[in-house]
Amino acid sequence: MRSLLPPPGPARLLTVIVMVMTLGQGLWMALSAIYAVTVLHLTSGQLGVSVSIAAAIVLLSSIPLGHLADRAGPRTVQIWSFLVLTVLTCGLLFVTDFWPYLVVVSAQGIAYRAGRSARKAMIAGLIPSANRVAVLAQIRAASNASVSVGACLAGLVLAVGSREAYQAAVGFVAVTFLITGLLTVKEPSVPPVPASAGPALGVLRDVPYLTFAALDGLLTTHTVLLDVVLPLWVLRHTGAPRWMSAAILLLNTVLVVAVQTRAARGVDDPTAAARASLQGAGCVAAACLVFALSDKAAVLPACLLLAVGAVAHALGEVRQAAGSWGIAFDLAPDHAQGQYQATHAMGADMGKMIAPAVFTWLVLGHGALGWAALAVAFAALGTAMPPVVARGLRTRSATGEVTPTG
């Protein structure tokens, strides 16, 4: 555990806070759909509608919530978001049908996004610019380990399968939010940024940053490959056993925990971050080509190709993530980190709303050719990143804003 934590100080406390929160998240991600259908007796259609509406509400509220973190102070927004999440999660124990469930999960989404945007603003305010990517890498590695523990706890709940076990899990998730909120009180305060004479939501006029957010959002859709596409690909297009998709997810988690910190080394300015994004996209593109070779392969060749592709994908994931963090922070002005980080998160949200349908249509409908098309798309997105970042740097220089250079 010590190897996952930064040295004592604000970075370590931030990491511990995220680990506590993601312990509950790992548990809830594995149980939420089953809880809604099994305990609350929602139909699969009602569950799908709830998730889609909540996602749309969160998307629309992202930038205003980030602006709130800038103006009210990120620590204050974080504390209140976690306390509200505690209450809302407990509220799930009293939900009995569709409409209350929709209200609760929508409110949860808003509170969670507020806390996430505030946390990024806290990192910008507490961590020197040269260290932010390294700290985020440590946080990601630690949170992946914590999510895995939460998923194991979910397995125990599913093994018991009783209503009481599910409700105890909901209570456990609420407690993790409460502890997270109380730990946040111990964080140093980042002062709120007073309103300036310019537009309140200046990020909406920052074309280079909006372009980066859109490109990066499309790049991060590579996570959909493991969650949605590969399990179906393994089942329908290869001779590999069904459990291979679970083995790929486990391999991905282990590799992210093991190498994310190393993958972030050298990403200490926007230009280096853009190169890291390009390199990560190249690895993901290579993974897509390797997955394509597993089409109709027998058991052993299919398993080998899927494992090699999974390793390439994980290396691309950690390198692209490091580049994404560096660009997102360094192209954002210090007085508006909350709204800029929220905009960055919106890009990922929009990409993940589009990707499942498009990717499954490409890969399951067109086989190896679909994988090749995805490889070309990821490579093109990565290639576009350095010129977009260069344009953003020129824009910041023209407006007199200083860009961190590590």
PDB file of C-alpha atoms in Angstrom, residues 50 159 292 369:
ATOM      1  CA  SER A  50     -33.008   6.308 -15.750  1.00  0.00           C
ATOM      2  CA  ALA A 159     -23.030 -14.761  -3.556  1.00  0.00           C
ATOM      3  CA  ALA A 292      -8.647  -8.158 -35.334  1.00  0.00           C
ATOM      4  CA  LEU A 369     -12.495  -4.750 -40.827  1.00  0.00           C
TER       5      LEU A 369
END
